[in-house]
């Protein structure tokens, strides 16, 4: 049972976005294991969703296959909704995405979300490996995806001659974007939208306005729904929170600037030197960025309430800024403690992989 102890949205209106962080020297199994533990913490604390991002060719990011990771996490959690934040539709065939998430929705009824977006710019070699062709095809691919999910239901006509495998109750589709154009794509189709406020905070107000002004009540909910992402670091003191953010900045910036062909040993050597003054200054500047909320339990609760109020968001999706899974879970616990008085007190009962109902 949960109760609200702070103004703003309750913990049940907050979610989590993760990318399966993996640092040099850490095995893929260990990175996945840590993400499972973070998802279990979010489940215990009453968060609404736990989404996995899709990124390719980015050092320190292991979440290139949201559908596969979501299946792993759903099998190890009880209640929290699992999904993608987001599947980049311009990287994939719509039918394949529809069938992957139809299978997940069949295995975990009422627990699967399908967040989709337009793929960001990637190096030519990565684009070629993915088979990326027309990045401007996102609206058409979104329409195709929704038709596969909707018309593949029992009793409905298939899309052309194509029948969706494992068709059943389709997962809800969300559009994740960082700009007004993407928000309008969601709005005119009556779909809920998540705005990446942590990545493009200067576009959020315009995107919200474009979405609400263009919304057509033709989608599954019949009313607009806006979520925003926020980068979060929470700790027992302001100083500790800034130190955690600085450590995240240190690792991320060094992985980003390393040579393309750097070996794991060279990367580990690059990460060894202590925090520089430049890295600390960058972390201190980020504290004041509108897409970030950094501080103590009370300060973060107030900051998240302010973001929800200023954007009119129905839901806030937290991006815990840490590579270490223990730190990410600790951030989620600290945030939840500022929003609720109680956490889960019943034992975990892991569900069967395939639903029996």
Coordinates of C-alpha atoms in Angstrom, one line a residue:
X1 CA 0.0 0.0 0.0
X2 CA 1.3 3.5 -0.9
X3 CA 0.5 6.9 0.4
X4 CA 1.5 10.3 -0.8
X5 CA 3.6 12.5 1.5
X6 CA 4.8 15.2 -0.9
X7 CA 3.1 17.5 -3.4
X8 CA 3.2 16.6 -7.0
X9 CA 2.7 13.3 -8.6
X10 CA 2.8 10.1 -6.5
X11 CA 5.4 7.4 -7.1
X12 CA 2.9 5.4 -9.1
X13 CA 2.9 8.2 -11.7
X14 CA 6.7 7.9 -12.0
X15 CA 8.6 5.5 -14.3
X16 CA 12.2 4.5 -15.1
X17 CA 14.2 4.6 -18.3
X18 CA 17.3 2.4 -18.5
X19 CA 19.9 1.6 -21.1
X20 CA 21.7 -1.4 -19.5
X21 CA 24.9 0.5 -18.7
X22 CA 28.1 -1.5 -19.1
X23 CA 31.5 -0.3 -18.2
X24 CA 34.8 -1.6 -19.6
X25 CA 35.8 -4.8 -17.8
X26 CA 32.2 -5.7 -16.9
X27 CA 30.7 -8.7 -18.6
X28 CA 27.4 -8.6 -20.4
X29 CA 25.9 -11.0 -17.9
X30 CA 26.9 -8.7 -15.0
X31 CA 25.4 -5.7 -16.7
X32 CA 22.1 -7.5 -17.3
X33 CA 22.1 -8.8 -13.8
X34 CA 22.5 -5.3 -12.4
X35 CA 19.7 -4.0 -14.6
X36 CA 17.4 -6.9 -13.4
X37 CA 18.1 -5.8 -9.8
X38 CA 17.3 -2.1 -10.6
X39 CA 14.0 -3.2 -12.2
X40 CA 13.2 -5.3 -9.2
X41 CA 13.8 -2.3 -6.9
X42 CA 11.5 -0.2 -9.1
X43 CA 8.9 -2.9 -9.0
X44 CA 9.1 -3.1 -5.2
X45 CA 8.9 0.7 -4.8
X46 CA 5.7 1.1 -6.9
X47 CA 7.0 2.7 -10.0
X48 CA 4.7 2.4 -13.0
X49 CA 7.0 1.4 -15.9
X50 CA 10.5 0.3 -16.6
X51 CA 11.6 1.0 -20.2
X52 CA 14.7 0.0 -22.1
X53 CA 16.2 2.3 -24.7
X54 CA 17.6 1.2 -28.0
X55 CA 21.1 2.5 -28.8
X56 CA 23.6 1.0 -31.2
X57 CA 27.3 1.4 -31.2
X58 CA 27.5 3.5 -28.0
X59 CA 30.1 2.6 -25.5
X60 CA 28.8 2.0 -22.1
X61 CA 25.3 1.1 -23.4
X62 CA 24.1 -2.5 -23.6
X63 CA 20.5 -1.9 -24.3
X64 CA 20.4 -2.4 -28.1
X65 CA 17.5 -4.9 -28.0
X66 CA 14.6 -3.6 -25.9
X67 CA 12.2 -6.5 -26.7
X68 CA 14.8 -9.1 -25.5
X69 CA 15.7 -7.2 -22.4
X70 CA 12.1 -6.5 -21.6
X71 CA 11.4 -10.2 -21.7
X72 CA 14.2 -10.9 -19.3
X73 CA 13.1 -8.2 -16.9
X74 CA 9.4 -9.1 -17.0
X75 CA 10.3 -12.7 -16.0
X76 CA 12.0 -11.4 -12.9
X77 CA 9.4 -8.8 -11.8
X78 CA 5.8 -9.0 -10.7
X79 CA 3.8 -5.9 -11.4
X80 CA 5.7 -3.1 -13.1
X81 CA 5.1 -2.5 -16.8
X82 CA 8.0 -3.4 -19.1
X83 CA 8.6 -1.9 -22.5
X84 CA 10.8 0.0 -24.9
X85 CA 11.9 3.6 -24.6
X86 CA 12.1 3.4 -27.5
X87 CA 12.2 1.0 -30.4
X88 CA 13.6 3.0 -33.3
X89 CA 11.1 2.2 -36.0
X90 CA 13.3 3.4 -38.8
X91 CA 15.8 0.7 -37.8
X92 CA 13.2 -2.2 -38.1
X93 CA 10.4 -3.7 -40.1
X94 CA 7.1 -2.8 -38.5
X95 CA 5.8 -6.4 -38.7
X96 CA 8.8 -7.7 -36.8
X97 CA 8.4 -5.1 -34.0
X98 CA 4.6 -5.9 -33.9
X99 CA 5.2 -9.6 -33.6
X100 CA 7.9 -9.2 -30.9
X101 CA 5.7 -7.1 -28.7
X102 CA 2.6 -9.1 -29.4
X103 CA 4.5 -12.2 -28.1
X104 CA 5.5 -10.2 -25.0
X105 CA 1.9 -9.0 -24.4
X106 CA 0.7 -12.6 -24.7
X107 CA 3.3 -13.8 -22.2
X108 CA 2.7 -10.9 -19.7
X109 CA -0.9 -9.6 -20.1
X110 CA -1.4 -5.9 -19.2
X111 CA 2.3 -5.5 -18.4
X112 CA 3.9 -4.6 -21.8
X113 CA 4.3 -1.2 -23.4
X114 CA 5.6 -0.4 -26.9
X115 CA 7.4 2.9 -27.0
X116 CA 8.6 3.9 -30.5
X117 CA 10.6 6.7 -32.0
X118 CA 12.6 7.9 -35.0
X119 CA 16.2 6.7 -35.0
X120 CA 18.8 9.4 -34.2
X121 CA 21.8 10.0 -36.5
X122 CA 24.4 7.2 -36.3
X123 CA 27.7 6.7 -38.0
X124 CA 27.4 5.4 -41.6
X125 CA 28.8 2.0 -40.7
X126 CA 26.2 1.5 -38.0
X127 CA 23.4 2.7 -40.3
X128 CA 24.6 0.3 -42.9
X129 CA 24.7 -2.6 -40.5
X130 CA 21.2 -1.8 -39.3
X131 CA 19.9 -1.5 -42.9
X132 CA 18.6 2.0 -42.2
X133 CA 17.2 3.6 -45.3
X134 CA 14.7 6.4 -45.1
X135 CA 14.7 8.2 -41.7
X136 CA 11.7 10.3 -42.8
X137 CA 9.5 7.2 -43.0
X138 CA 8.7 7.2 -39.3
X139 CA 5.0 8.3 -39.6
X140 CA 4.3 5.7 -42.3
X141 CA 6.0 3.0 -40.3
X142 CA 4.1 4.0 -37.2
X143 CA 0.8 3.7 -39.1
X144 CA 1.8 0.3 -40.4
X145 CA 2.8 -0.9 -36.9
X146 CA -0.5 0.2 -35.5
X147 CA -2.4 -1.5 -38.3
X148 CA -0.6 -4.8 -37.7
X149 CA -1.4 -4.6 -33.9
X150 CA -5.0 -3.6 -34.4
X151 CA -6.0 -5.6 -37.5
X152 CA -4.1 -8.7 -36.4
X153 CA -6.6 -9.3 -33.6
X154 CA -8.8 -12.3 -33.7
X155 CA -12.0 -11.5 -35.7
X156 CA -10.3 -8.6 -37.5
X157 CA -9.1 -8.7 -41.1
X158 CA -5.3 -9.0 -41.5
X159 CA -3.2 -6.3 -43.1
X160 CA -3.3 -7.4 -46.7
X161 CA -2.4 -11.1 -46.6
X162 CA -0.3 -10.8 -43.5
X163 CA -1.5 -12.2 -40.2
X164 CA 0.2 -11.2 -37.0
X165 CA 1.7 -14.1 -35.1
X166 CA 0.5 -14.5 -31.5
X167 CA -2.1 -11.8 -31.9
X168 CA -4.1 -11.0 -28.8
X169 CA -4.7 -7.9 -26.8
X170 CA -2.1 -5.5 -28.3
X171 CA 0.3 -3.5 -26.1
X172 CA -0.3 0.2 -25.9
X173 CA 1.8 2.2 -28.3
X174 CA 3.6 5.4 -27.2
X175 CA 5.6 7.8 -29.3
X176 CA 8.9 9.0 -27.7
X177 CA 10.3 12.2 -29.2
X178 CA 12.3 15.3 -28.4
X179 CA 10.6 17.8 -30.7
X180 CA 7.2 19.4 -31.7
X181 CA 7.1 17.6 -35.0
X182 CA 7.3 14.2 -33.4
X183 CA 4.7 15.3 -30.8
X184 CA 2.3 16.2 -33.6
X185 CA 2.8 12.7 -35.2
X186 CA 1.6 11.2 -31.9
X187 CA -1.2 13.8 -31.5
X188 CA -2.9 13.4 -34.8
X189 CA -3.1 9.6 -34.3
X190 CA -4.4 10.0 -30.7
X191 CA -1.4 8.3 -29.2
X192 CA 0.2 9.1 -25.9
X193 CA 3.6 10.8 -26.0
X194 CA 6.8 10.8 -23.9
X195 CA 9.0 13.8 -24.4
X196 CA 12.8 13.4 -23.7
X197 CA 13.0 16.5 -21.5
X198 CA 16.4 15.3 -20.1
X199 CA 17.9 15.4 -23.7
X200 CA 16.1 18.5 -25.2
X201 CA 14.6 20.6 -22.4
X202 CA 14.3 23.7 -24.5
X203 CA 11.9 21.9 -26.8
X204 CA 9.6 20.5 -24.2
X205 CA 7.1 23.4 -23.8
X206 CA 6.7 23.8 -27.6
X207 CA 6.3 20.0 -27.9
X208 CA 3.6 19.9 -25.2
X209 CA 1.8 22.7 -26.9
X210 CA 2.0 21.2 -30.3
X211 CA 0.8 17.9 -29.0
X212 CA -2.2 19.2 -27.1
X213 CA -3.2 21.6 -29.9
X214 CA -3.1 18.8 -32.5
X215 CA -4.5 16.0 -30.5
X216 CA -7.4 14.0 -32.1
X217 CA -9.4 11.7 -29.9
X218 CA -9.1 8.8 -32.3
X219 CA -6.6 6.7 -30.4
X220 CA -7.1 4.0 -27.7
X221 CA -7.4 6.4 -24.8
X222 CA -9.5 9.2 -26.4
X223 CA -7.6 11.9 -24.5
X224 CA -4.1 13.3 -24.5
X225 CA -1.4 11.8 -22.3
X226 CA 2.0 13.4 -21.8
X227 CA 5.0 12.0 -20.1
X228 CA 8.4 13.6 -19.7
X229 CA 11.8 12.2 -19.0
X230 CA 14.1 13.7 -16.3
X231 CA 17.7 12.9 -15.5
X232 CA 17.9 12.3 -11.7
X233 CA 20.5 11.9 -9.0
X234 CA 19.3 11.7 -5.4
X235 CA 21.4 11.1 -2.3
X236 CA 21.3 11.9 1.4
X237 CA 23.1 15.2 0.9
X238 CA 23.5 17.7 -1.9
X239 CA 27.2 17.2 -1.9
X240 CA 26.9 13.4 -2.3
X241 CA 24.3 13.9 -5.1
X242 CA 26.7 16.2 -7.0
X243 CA 29.6 13.8 -6.5
X244 CA 27.5 11.0 -7.9
X245 CA 26.6 13.1 -10.9
X246 CA 30.3 14.0 -11.4
X247 CA 31.3 10.3 -11.4
X248 CA 28.6 9.7 -14.1
X249 CA 29.9 12.6 -16.1
X250 CA 33.5 11.3 -15.7
X251 CA 32.7 7.9 -17.0
X252 CA 30.4 9.0 -19.8
X253 CA 32.7 11.7 -21.2
X254 CA 35.7 9.5 -21.2
X255 CA 34.0 6.6 -22.9
X256 CA 32.6 9.1 -25.5
X257 CA 36.0 10.6 -26.3
X258 CA 38.0 7.4 -26.5
X259 CA 39.4 6.3 -29.8
X260 CA 37.0 4.2 -31.9
X261 CA 39.4 1.2 -31.9
X262 CA 40.5 1.5 -28.3
X263 CA 40.8 -1.9 -26.6
X264 CA 39.1 -2.8 -23.4
X265 CA 42.5 -2.5 -21.6
X266 CA 43.0 0.9 -23.0
X267 CA 39.5 2.0 -22.0
X268 CA 40.0 0.8 -18.5
X269 CA 43.3 2.7 -18.3
X270 CA 41.5 5.8 -19.6
X271 CA 39.0 5.5 -16.8
X272 CA 41.6 5.2 -14.0
X273 CA 42.7 8.9 -13.5
X274 CA 40.6 10.7 -10.9
X275 CA 37.9 13.3 -11.6
X276 CA 39.3 16.5 -13.2
X277 CA 38.2 20.0 -12.4
X278 CA 36.7 20.3 -15.9
X279 CA 34.5 17.2 -15.3
X280 CA 33.4 18.5 -11.9
X281 CA 32.5 21.9 -13.4
X282 CA 30.4 20.2 -16.1
X283 CA 28.5 18.2 -13.4
X284 CA 27.9 21.4 -11.4
X285 CA 26.5 23.1 -14.5
X286 CA 24.2 20.2 -15.2
X287 CA 22.6 20.6 -11.8
X288 CA 21.0 23.8 -13.0
X289 CA 19.8 22.3 -16.3
X290 CA 16.0 22.1 -16.5
X291 CA 16.1 18.5 -17.7
X292 CA 18.0 17.4 -14.6
X293 CA 16.9 17.1 -10.9
X294 CA 19.8 16.6 -8.5
X295 CA 19.8 16.7 -4.7
X296 CA 18.4 15.3 -1.5
X297 CA 15.2 13.3 -1.1
X298 CA 13.1 16.4 -0.3
X299 CA 14.9 18.5 -3.0
X300 CA 14.4 15.9 -5.7
X301 CA 10.7 15.4 -4.8
X302 CA 10.1 19.2 -5.0
X303 CA 12.1 19.3 -8.3
X304 CA 10.1 16.6 -9.9
X305 CA 6.8 18.2 -8.8
X306 CA 8.0 21.5 -10.4
X307 CA 8.8 19.7 -13.7
X308 CA 5.4 18.0 -13.7
X309 CA 3.7 21.4 -13.0
X310 CA 5.6 23.4 -15.5
X311 CA 5.1 20.8 -18.3
X312 CA 1.6 19.7 -17.4
X313 CA 2.9 16.1 -17.5
X314 CA 0.7 13.2 -16.5
X315 CA 3.8 11.1 -15.8
X316 CA 7.5 11.6 -15.1
X317 CA 10.0 9.0 -16.3
X318 CA 13.3 9.0 -14.3
X319 CA 16.7 8.4 -15.9
X320 CA 18.9 7.5 -13.0
X321 CA 22.3 8.9 -13.9
X322 CA 24.7 6.2 -12.8
X323 CA 26.6 3.3 -14.4
X324 CA 26.6 1.2 -11.2
X325 CA 23.3 -0.7 -10.7
X326 CA 23.5 -0.4 -6.9
X327 CA 23.7 3.4 -7.3
X328 CA 20.8 3.4 -9.8
X329 CA 18.6 1.4 -7.4
X330 CA 19.6 3.7 -4.5
X331 CA 18.6 6.7 -6.5
X332 CA 15.2 5.2 -7.1
X333 CA 14.7 4.3 -3.4
X334 CA 15.7 7.8 -2.4
X335 CA 13.2 9.4 -4.8
X336 CA 10.4 7.1 -3.8
X337 CA 11.1 7.9 -0.1
X338 CA 10.4 11.5 -0.9
X339 CA 7.1 10.7 -2.6
X340 CA 5.7 7.9 -0.4
X341 CA 5.8 6.8 3.2
X342 CA 5.6 3.0 2.5
X343 CA 7.2 0.6 0.1
X344 CA 6.3 -3.0 -0.8
X345 CA 6.0 -5.2 2.2
X346 CA 4.8 -8.5 0.6
X347 CA 7.1 -11.2 -0.7
X348 CA 8.0 -11.4 -4.3
X349 CA 6.3 -14.1 -6.4
X350 CA 8.0 -14.3 -9.8
X351 CA 5.4 -15.1 -12.5
X352 CA 5.6 -17.9 -14.9
X353 CA 7.3 -16.8 -18.2
X354 CA 4.1 -17.6 -20.2
X355 CA 0.8 -16.6 -18.7
X356 CA -1.6 -19.3 -17.8
X357 CA -4.8 -17.2 -18.1

